[in-house]
CSV table of N, CA and C in Angstrom, one decimal:
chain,number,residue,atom,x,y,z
K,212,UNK,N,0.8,-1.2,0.0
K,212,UNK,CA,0.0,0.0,0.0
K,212,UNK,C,0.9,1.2,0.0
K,213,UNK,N,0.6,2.3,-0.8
K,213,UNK,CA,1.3,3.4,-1.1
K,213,UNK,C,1.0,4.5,0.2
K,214,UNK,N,1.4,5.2,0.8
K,214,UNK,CA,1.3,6.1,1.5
K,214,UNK,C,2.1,7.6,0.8
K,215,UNK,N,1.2,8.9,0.9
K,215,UNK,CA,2.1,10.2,0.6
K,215,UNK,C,2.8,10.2,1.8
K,216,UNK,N,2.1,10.5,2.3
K,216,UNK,CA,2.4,10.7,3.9
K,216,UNK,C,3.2,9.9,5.0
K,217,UNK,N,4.4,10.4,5.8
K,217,UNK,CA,4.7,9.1,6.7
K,217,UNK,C,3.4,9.2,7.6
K,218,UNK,N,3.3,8.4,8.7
K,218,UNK,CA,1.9,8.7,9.8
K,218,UNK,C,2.9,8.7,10.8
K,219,UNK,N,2.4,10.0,11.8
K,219,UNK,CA,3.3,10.7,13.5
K,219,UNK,C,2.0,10.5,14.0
K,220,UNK,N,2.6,10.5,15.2
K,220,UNK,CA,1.8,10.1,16.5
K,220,UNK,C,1.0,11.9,16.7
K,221,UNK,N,-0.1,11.5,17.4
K,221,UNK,CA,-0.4,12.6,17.9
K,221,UNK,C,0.2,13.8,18.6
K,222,UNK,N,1.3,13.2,19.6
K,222,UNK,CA,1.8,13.8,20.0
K,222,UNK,C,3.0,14.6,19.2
K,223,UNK,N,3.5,13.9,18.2
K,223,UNK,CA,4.9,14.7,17.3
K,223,UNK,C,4.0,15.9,16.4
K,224,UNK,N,2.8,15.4,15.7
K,224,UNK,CA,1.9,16.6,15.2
K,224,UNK,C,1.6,17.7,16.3
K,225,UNK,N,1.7,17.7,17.2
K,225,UNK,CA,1.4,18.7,18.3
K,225,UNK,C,2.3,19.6,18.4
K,226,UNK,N,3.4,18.5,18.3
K,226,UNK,CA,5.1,19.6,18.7
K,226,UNK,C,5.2,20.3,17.3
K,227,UNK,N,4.8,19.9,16.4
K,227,UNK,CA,5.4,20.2,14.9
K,227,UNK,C,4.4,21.3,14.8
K,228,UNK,N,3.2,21.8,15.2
K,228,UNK,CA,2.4,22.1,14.8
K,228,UNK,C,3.1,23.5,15.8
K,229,UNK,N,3.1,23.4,16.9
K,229,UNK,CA,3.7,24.6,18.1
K,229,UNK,C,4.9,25.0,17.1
K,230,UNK,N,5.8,24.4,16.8
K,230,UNK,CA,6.9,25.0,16.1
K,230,UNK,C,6.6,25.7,15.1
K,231,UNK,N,5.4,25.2,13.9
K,231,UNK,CA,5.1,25.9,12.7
K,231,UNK,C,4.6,27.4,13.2
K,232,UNK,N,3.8,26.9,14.4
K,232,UNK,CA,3.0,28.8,14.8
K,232,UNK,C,4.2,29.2,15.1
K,233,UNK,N,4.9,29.3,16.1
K,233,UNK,CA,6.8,29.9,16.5
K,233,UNK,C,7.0,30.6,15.0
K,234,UNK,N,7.1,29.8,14.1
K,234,UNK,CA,7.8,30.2,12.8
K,234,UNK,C,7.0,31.1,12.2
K,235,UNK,N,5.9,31.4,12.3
K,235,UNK,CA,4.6,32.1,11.9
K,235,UNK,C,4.5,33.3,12.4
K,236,UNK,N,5.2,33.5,13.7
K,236,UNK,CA,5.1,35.0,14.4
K,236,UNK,C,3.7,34.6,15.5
K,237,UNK,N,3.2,33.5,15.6
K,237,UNK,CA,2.1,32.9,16.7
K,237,UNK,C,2.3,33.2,18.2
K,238,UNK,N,2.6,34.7,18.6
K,238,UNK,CA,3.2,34.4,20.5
K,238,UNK,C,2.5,35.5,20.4
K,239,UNK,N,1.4,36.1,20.4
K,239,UNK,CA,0.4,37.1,21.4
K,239,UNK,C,0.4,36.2,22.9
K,240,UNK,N,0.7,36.7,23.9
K,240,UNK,CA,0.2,36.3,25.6
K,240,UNK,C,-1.0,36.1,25.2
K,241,UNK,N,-1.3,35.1,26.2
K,241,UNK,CA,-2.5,34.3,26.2
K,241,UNK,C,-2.6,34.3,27.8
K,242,UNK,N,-3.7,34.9,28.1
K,242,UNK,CA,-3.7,34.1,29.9
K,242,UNK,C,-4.1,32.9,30.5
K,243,UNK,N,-4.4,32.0,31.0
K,243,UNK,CA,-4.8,31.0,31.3
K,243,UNK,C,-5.0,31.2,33.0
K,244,UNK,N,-6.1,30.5,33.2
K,244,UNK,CA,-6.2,31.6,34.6
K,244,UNK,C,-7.0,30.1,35.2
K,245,UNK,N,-6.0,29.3,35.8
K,245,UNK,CA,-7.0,27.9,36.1
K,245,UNK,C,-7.4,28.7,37.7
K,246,UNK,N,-7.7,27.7,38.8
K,246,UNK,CA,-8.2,28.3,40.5
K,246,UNK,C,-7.4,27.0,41.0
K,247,UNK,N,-7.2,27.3,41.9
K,247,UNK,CA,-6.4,26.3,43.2
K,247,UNK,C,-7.5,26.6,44.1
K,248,UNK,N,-8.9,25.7,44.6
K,248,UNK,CA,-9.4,25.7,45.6
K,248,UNK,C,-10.2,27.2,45.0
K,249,UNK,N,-10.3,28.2,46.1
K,249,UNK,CA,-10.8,29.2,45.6
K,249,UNK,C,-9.6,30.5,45.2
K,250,UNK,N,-8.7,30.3,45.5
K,250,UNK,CA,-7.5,31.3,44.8
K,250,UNK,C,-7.5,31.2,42.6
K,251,UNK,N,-7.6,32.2,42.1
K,251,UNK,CA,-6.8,32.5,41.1
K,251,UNK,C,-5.8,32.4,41.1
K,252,UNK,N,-5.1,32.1,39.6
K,252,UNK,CA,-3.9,31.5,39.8
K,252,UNK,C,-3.2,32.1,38.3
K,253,UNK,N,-3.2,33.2,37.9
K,253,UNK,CA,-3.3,34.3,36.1
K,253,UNK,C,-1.7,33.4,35.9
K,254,UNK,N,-1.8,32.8,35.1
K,254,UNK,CA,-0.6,32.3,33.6
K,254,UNK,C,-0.4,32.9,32.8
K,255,UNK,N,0.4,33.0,32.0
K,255,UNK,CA,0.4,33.9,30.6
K,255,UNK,C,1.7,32.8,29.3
K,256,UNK,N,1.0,32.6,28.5
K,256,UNK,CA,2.1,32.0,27.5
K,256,UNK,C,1.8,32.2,26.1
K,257,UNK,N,3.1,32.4,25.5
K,257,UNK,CA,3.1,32.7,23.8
K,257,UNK,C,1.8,31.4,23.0
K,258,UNK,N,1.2,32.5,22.3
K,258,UNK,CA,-0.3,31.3,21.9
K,258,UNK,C,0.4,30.4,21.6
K,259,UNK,N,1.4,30.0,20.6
K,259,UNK,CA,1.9,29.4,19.8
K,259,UNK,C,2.1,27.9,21.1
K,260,UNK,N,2.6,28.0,21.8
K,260,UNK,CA,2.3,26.9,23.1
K,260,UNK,C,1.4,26.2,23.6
K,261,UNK,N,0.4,26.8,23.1
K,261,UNK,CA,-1.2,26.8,23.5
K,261,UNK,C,-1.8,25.9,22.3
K,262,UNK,N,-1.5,26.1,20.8
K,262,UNK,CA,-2.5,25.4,19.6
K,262,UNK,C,-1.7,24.3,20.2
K,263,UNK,N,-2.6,23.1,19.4
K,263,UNK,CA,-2.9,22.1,19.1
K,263,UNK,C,-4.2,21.4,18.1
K,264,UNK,N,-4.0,20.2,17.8
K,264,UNK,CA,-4.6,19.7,16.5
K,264,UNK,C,-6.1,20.2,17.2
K,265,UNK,N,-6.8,19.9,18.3
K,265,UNK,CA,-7.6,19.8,18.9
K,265,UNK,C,-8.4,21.5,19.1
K,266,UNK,N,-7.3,22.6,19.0
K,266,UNK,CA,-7.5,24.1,18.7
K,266,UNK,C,-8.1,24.1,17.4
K,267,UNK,N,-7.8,22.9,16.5
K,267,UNK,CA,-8.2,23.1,14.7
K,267,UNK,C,-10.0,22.4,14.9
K,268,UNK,N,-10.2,21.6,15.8
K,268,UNK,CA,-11.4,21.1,16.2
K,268,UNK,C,-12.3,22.0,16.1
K,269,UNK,N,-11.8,22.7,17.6
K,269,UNK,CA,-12.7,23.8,18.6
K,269,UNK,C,-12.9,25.0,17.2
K,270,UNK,N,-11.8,25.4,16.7
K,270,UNK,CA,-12.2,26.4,15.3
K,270,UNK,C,-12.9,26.0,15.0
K,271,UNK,N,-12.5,25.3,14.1
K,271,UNK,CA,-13.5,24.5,12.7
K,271,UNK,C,-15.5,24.7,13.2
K,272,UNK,N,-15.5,24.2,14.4
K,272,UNK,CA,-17.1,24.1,15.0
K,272,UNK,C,-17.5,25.5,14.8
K,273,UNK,N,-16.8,26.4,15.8
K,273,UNK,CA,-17.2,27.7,16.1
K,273,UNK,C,-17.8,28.4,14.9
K,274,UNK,N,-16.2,28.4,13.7
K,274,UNK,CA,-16.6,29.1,12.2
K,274,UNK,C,-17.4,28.6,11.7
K,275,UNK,N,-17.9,27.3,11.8
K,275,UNK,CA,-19.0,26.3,10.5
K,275,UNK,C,-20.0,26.7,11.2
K,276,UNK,N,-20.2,27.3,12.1
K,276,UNK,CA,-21.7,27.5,13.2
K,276,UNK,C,-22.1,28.8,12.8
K,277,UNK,N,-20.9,29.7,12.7
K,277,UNK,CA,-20.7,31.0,12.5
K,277,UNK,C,-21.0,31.2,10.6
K,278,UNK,N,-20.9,30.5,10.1
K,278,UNK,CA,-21.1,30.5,8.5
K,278,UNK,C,-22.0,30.1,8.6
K,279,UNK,N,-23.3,29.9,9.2
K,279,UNK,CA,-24.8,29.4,9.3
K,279,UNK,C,-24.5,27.7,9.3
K,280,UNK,N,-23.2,26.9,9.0
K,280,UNK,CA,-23.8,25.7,9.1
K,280,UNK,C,-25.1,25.3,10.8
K,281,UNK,N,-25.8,24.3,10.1
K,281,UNK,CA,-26.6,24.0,11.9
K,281,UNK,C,-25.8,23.0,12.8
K,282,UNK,N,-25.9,23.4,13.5
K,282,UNK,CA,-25.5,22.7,15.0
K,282,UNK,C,-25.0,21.0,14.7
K,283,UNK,N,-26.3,20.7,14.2
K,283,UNK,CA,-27.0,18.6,14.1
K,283,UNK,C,-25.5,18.4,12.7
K,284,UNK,N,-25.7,19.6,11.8
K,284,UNK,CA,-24.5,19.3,10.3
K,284,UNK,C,-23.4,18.9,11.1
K,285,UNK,N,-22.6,20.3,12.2
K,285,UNK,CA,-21.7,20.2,12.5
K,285,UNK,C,-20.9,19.1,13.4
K,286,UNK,N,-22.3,18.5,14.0
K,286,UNK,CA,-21.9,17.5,15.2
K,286,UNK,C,-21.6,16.2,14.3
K,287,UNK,N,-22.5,16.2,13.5
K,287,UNK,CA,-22.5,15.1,12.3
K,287,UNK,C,-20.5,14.5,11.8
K,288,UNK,N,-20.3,16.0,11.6
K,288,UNK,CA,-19.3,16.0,10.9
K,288,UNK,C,-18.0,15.7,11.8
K,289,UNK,N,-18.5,16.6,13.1
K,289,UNK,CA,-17.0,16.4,14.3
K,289,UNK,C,-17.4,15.1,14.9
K,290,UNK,N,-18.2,14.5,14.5
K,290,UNK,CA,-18.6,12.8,15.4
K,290,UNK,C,-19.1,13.1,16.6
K,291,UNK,N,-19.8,14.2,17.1
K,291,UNK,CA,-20.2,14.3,18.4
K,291,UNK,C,-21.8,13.3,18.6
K,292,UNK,N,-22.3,13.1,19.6
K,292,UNK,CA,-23.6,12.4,19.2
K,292,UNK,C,-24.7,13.8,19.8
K,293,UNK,N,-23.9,14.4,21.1
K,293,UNK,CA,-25.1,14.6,22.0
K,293,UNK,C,-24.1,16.3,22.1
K,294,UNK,N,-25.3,16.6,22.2
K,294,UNK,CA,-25.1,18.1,21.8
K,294,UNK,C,-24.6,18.6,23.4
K,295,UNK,N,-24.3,17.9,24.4
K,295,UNK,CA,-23.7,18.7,25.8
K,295,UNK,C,-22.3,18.3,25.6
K,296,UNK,N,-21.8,17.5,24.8
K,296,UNK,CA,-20.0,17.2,24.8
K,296,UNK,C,-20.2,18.4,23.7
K,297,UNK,N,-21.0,18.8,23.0
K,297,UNK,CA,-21.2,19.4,21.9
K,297,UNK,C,-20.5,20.7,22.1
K,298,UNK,N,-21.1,21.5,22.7
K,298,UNK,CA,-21.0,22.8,23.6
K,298,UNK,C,-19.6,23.1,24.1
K,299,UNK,N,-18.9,21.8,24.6
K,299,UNK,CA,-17.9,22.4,25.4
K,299,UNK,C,-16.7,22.9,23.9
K,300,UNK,N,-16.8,22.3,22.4
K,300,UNK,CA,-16.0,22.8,21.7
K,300,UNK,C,-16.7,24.7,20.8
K,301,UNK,N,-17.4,24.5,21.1
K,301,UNK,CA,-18.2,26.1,20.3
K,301,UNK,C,-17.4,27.4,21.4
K,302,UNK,N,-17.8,28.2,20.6
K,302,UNK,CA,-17.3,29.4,21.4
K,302,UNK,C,-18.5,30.4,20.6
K,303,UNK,N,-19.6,31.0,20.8
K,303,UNK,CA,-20.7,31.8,20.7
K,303,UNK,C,-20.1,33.4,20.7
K,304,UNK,N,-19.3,33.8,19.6
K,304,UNK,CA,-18.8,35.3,19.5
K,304,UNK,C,-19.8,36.1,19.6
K,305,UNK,N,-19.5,37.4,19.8
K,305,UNK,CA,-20.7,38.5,19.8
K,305,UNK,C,-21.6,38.7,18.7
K,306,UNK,N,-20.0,38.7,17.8
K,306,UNK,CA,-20.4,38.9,16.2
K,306,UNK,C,-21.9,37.7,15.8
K,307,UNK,N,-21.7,36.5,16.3
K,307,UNK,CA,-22.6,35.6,15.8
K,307,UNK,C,-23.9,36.3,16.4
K,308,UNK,N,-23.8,36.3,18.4
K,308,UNK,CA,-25.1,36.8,18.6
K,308,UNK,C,-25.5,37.8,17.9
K,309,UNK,N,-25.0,38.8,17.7
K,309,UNK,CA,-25.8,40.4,16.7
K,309,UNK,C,-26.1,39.9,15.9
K,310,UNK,N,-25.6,39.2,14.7
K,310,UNK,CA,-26.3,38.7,13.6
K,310,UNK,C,-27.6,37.9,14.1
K,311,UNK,N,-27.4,36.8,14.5
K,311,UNK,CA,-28.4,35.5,15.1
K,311,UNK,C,-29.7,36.9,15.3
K,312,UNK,N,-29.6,37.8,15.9
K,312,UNK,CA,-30.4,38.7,16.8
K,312,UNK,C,-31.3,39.3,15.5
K,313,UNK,N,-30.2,39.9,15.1
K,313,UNK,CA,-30.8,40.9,13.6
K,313,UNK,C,-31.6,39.9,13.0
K,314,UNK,N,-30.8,38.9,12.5
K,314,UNK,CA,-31.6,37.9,11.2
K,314,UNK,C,-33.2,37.0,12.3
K,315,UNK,N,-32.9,37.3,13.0
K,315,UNK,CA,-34.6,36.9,13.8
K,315,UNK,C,-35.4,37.6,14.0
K,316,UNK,N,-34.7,39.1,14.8
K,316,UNK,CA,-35.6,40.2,15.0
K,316,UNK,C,-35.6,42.0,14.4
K,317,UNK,N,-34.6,41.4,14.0
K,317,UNK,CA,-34.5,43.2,12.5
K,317,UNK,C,-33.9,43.9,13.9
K,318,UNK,N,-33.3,43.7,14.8
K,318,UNK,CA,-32.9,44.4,16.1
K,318,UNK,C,-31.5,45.6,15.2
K,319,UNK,N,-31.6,47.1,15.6
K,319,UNK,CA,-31.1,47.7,14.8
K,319,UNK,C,-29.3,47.6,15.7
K,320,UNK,N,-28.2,47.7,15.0
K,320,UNK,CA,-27.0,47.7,15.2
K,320,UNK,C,-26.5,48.8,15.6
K,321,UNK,N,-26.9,49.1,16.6
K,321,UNK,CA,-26.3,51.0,16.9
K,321,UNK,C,-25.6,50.6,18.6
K,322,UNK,N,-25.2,51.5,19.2
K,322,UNK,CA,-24.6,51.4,20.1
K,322,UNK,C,-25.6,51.4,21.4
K,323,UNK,N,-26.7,51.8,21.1
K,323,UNK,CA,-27.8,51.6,22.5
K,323,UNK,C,-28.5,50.1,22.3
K,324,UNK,N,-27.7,49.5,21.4
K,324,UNK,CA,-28.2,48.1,22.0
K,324,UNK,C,-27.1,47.2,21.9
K,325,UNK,N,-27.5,46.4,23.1
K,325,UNK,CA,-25.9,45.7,23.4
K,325,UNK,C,-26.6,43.9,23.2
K,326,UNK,N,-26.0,42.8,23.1
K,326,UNK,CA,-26.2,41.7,23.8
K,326,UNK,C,-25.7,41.3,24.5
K,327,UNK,N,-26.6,40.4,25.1
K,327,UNK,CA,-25.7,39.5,27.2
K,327,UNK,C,-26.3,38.6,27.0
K,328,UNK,N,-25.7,37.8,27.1
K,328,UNK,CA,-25.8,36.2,27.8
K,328,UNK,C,-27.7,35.6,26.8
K,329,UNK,N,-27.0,35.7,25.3
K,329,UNK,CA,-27.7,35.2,24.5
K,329,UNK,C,-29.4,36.1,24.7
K,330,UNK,N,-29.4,36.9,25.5
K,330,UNK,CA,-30.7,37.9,25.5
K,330,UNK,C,-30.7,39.1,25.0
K,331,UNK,N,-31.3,39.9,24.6
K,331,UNK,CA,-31.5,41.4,24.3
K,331,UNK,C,-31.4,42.2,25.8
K,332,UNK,N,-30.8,42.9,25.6
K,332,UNK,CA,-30.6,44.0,27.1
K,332,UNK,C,-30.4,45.7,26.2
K,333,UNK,N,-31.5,46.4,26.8
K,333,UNK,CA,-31.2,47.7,25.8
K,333,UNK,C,-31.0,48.7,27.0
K,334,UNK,N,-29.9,49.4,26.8
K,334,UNK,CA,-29.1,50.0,27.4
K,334,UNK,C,-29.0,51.4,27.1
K,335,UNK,N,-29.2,52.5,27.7
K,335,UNK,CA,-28.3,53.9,27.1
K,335,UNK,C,-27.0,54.4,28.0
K,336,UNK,N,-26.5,54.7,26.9
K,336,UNK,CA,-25.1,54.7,27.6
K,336,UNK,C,-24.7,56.1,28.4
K,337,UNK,N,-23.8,55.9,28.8
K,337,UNK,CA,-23.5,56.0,30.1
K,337,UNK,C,-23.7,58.2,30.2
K,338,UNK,N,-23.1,58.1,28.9
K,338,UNK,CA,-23.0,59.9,28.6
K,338,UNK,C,-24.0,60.6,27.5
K,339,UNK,N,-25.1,59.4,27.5
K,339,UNK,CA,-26.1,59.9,26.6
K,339,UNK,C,-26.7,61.0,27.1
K,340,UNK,N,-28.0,61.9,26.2
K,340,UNK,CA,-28.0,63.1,26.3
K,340,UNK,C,-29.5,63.1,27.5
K,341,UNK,N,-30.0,61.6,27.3
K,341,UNK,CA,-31.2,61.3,28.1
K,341,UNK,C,-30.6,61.0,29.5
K,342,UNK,N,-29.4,60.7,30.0
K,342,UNK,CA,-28.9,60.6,31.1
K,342,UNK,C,-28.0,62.0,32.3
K,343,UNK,N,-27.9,62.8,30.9
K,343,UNK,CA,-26.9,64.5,31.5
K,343,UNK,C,-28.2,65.5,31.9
Protein backbone atom coordinates (compact mmCIF):
# COMPACT_ATOMS: atom_id res chain seq x y z
CA UNK A 1 0.00 0.00 0.00
CA UNK A 2 1.26 3.38 -1.09
CA UNK A 3 1.28 6.06 1.53
CA UNK A 4 2.14 10.22 0.56
CA UNK A 5 2.37 10.75 3.86
CA UNK A 6 4.70 9.09 6.72
CA UNK A 7 1.88 8.73 9.81
CA UNK A 8 3.32 10.66 13.49
CA UNK A 9 1.84 10.09 16.50
CA UNK A 10 -0.38 12.64 17.86
CA UNK A 11 1.76 13.78 20.03
CA UNK A 12 4.92 14.68 17.31
CA UNK A 13 1.91 16.57 15.17
CA UNK A 14 1.36 18.66 18.27
CA UNK A 15 5.08 19.63 18.71
CA UNK A 16 5.42 20.18 14.89
CA UNK A 17 2.43 22.10 14.77
CA UNK A 18 3.70 24.56 18.12
CA UNK A 19 6.89 25.04 16.12
CA UNK A 20 5.08 25.93 12.75
CA UNK A 21 2.96 28.79 14.85
CA UNK A 22 6.79 29.94 16.51
CA UNK A 23 7.84 30.18 12.80
CA UNK A 24 4.59 32.15 11.87
CA UNK A 25 5.06 34.98 14.43
CA UNK A 26 2.13 32.94 16.66
CA UNK A 27 3.17 34.35 20.49
CA UNK A 28 0.39 37.07 21.40
CA UNK A 29 0.25 36.33 25.62
CA UNK A 30 -2.50 34.27 26.21
CA UNK A 31 -3.75 34.11 29.91
CA UNK A 32 -4.76 30.95 31.25
CA UNK A 33 -6.21 31.61 34.57
CA UNK A 34 -6.99 27.88 36.09
CA UNK A 35 -8.15 28.25 40.50
CA UNK A 36 -6.44 26.29 43.20
CA UNK A 37 -9.45 25.73 45.56
CA UNK A 38 -10.79 29.24 45.64
CA UNK A 39 -7.51 31.34 44.84
CA UNK A 40 -6.81 32.49 41.11
CA UNK A 41 -3.94 31.51 39.81
CA UNK A 42 -3.32 34.29 36.06
CA UNK A 43 -0.62 32.31 33.60
CA UNK A 44 0.39 33.95 30.58
CA UNK A 45 2.13 31.98 27.48
CA UNK A 46 3.08 32.67 23.80
CA UNK A 47 -0.29 31.28 21.91
CA UNK A 48 1.92 29.45 19.77
CA UNK A 49 2.29 26.92 23.15
CA UNK A 50 -1.25 26.85 23.52
CA UNK A 51 -2.47 25.39 19.60
CA UNK A 52 -2.94 22.11 19.14
CA UNK A 53 -4.64 19.71 16.51
CA UNK A 54 -7.62 19.83 18.93
CA UNK A 55 -7.51 24.06 18.75
CA UNK A 56 -8.22 23.08 14.73
CA UNK A 57 -11.37 21.14 16.18
CA UNK A 58 -12.70 23.85 18.57
CA UNK A 59 -12.18 26.38 15.31
CA UNK A 60 -13.50 24.46 12.75
CA UNK A 61 -17.10 24.09 15.01
CA UNK A 62 -17.21 27.73 16.06
CA UNK A 63 -16.57 29.10 12.17
CA UNK A 64 -19.05 26.34 10.46
CA UNK A 65 -21.68 27.52 13.20
CA UNK A 66 -20.74 31.05 12.55
CA UNK A 67 -21.10 30.49 8.51
CA UNK A 68 -24.84 29.35 9.25
CA UNK A 69 -23.79 25.70 9.13
CA UNK A 70 -26.64 24.00 11.87
CA UNK A 71 -25.49 22.71 14.96
CA UNK A 72 -27.00 18.59 14.12
CA UNK A 73 -24.45 19.28 10.34
CA UNK A 74 -21.69 20.22 12.53
CA UNK A 75 -21.86 17.46 15.17
CA UNK A 76 -22.55 15.15 12.33
CA UNK A 77 -19.26 16.01 10.93
CA UNK A 78 -16.99 16.39 14.33
CA UNK A 79 -18.58 12.80 15.40
CA UNK A 80 -20.21 14.33 18.38
CA UNK A 81 -23.58 12.41 19.20
CA UNK A 82 -25.08 14.61 21.99
CA UNK A 83 -25.06 18.07 21.77
CA UNK A 84 -23.72 18.69 25.78
CA UNK A 85 -20.04 17.18 24.79
CA UNK A 86 -21.18 19.39 21.88
CA UNK A 87 -21.02 22.80 23.55
CA UNK A 88 -17.86 22.40 25.42
CA UNK A 89 -15.95 22.76 21.75
CA UNK A 90 -18.18 26.06 20.35
CA UNK A 91 -17.29 29.41 21.37
CA UNK A 92 -20.71 31.76 20.66
CA UNK A 93 -18.76 35.35 19.47
CA UNK A 94 -20.68 38.50 19.79
CA UNK A 95 -20.40 38.91 16.24
CA UNK A 96 -22.64 35.58 15.81
CA UNK A 97 -25.14 36.80 18.60
CA UNK A 98 -25.84 40.38 16.70
CA UNK A 99 -26.32 38.65 13.62
CA UNK A 100 -28.44 35.53 15.12
CA UNK A 101 -30.40 38.67 16.78
CA UNK A 102 -30.76 40.88 13.60
CA UNK A 103 -31.60 37.89 11.19
CA UNK A 104 -34.59 36.89 13.79
CA UNK A 105 -35.64 40.21 15.05
CA UNK A 106 -34.54 43.19 12.47
CA UNK A 107 -32.86 44.42 16.13
CA UNK A 108 -31.09 47.70 14.82
CA UNK A 109 -27.04 47.72 15.15
CA UNK A 110 -26.29 50.96 16.91
CA UNK A 111 -24.65 51.44 20.11
CA UNK A 112 -27.77 51.59 22.52
CA UNK A 113 -28.22 48.10 22.03
CA UNK A 114 -25.94 45.69 23.38
CA UNK A 115 -26.17 41.68 23.76
CA UNK A 116 -25.71 39.52 27.18
CA UNK A 117 -25.81 36.19 27.75
CA UNK A 118 -27.74 35.23 24.47
CA UNK A 119 -30.67 37.87 25.52
CA UNK A 120 -31.51 41.44 24.28
CA UNK A 121 -30.64 43.96 27.13
CA UNK A 122 -31.22 47.71 25.83
CA UNK A 123 -29.12 50.00 27.38
CA UNK A 124 -28.35 53.94 27.09
CA UNK A 125 -25.07 54.69 27.57
CA UNK A 126 -23.55 56.03 30.10
CA UNK A 127 -23.03 59.88 28.56
CA UNK A 128 -26.11 59.85 26.57
CA UNK A 129 -28.02 63.07 26.30
CA UNK A 130 -31.15 61.31 28.08
CA UNK A 131 -28.90 60.59 31.07
CA UNK A 132 -26.93 64.46 31.54
Amino acid sequence: MFRALPIISNQNFNKYLKELCKDAGIDEQTEIIPYKGAEKISNFYPKHELISAHTGRKTFATLSLEKGISAETVMGITGHSDYKSFQRYIKVTEERKRNEMQKAWGVPQCPGFALFNSSLAIFSPINSPARV
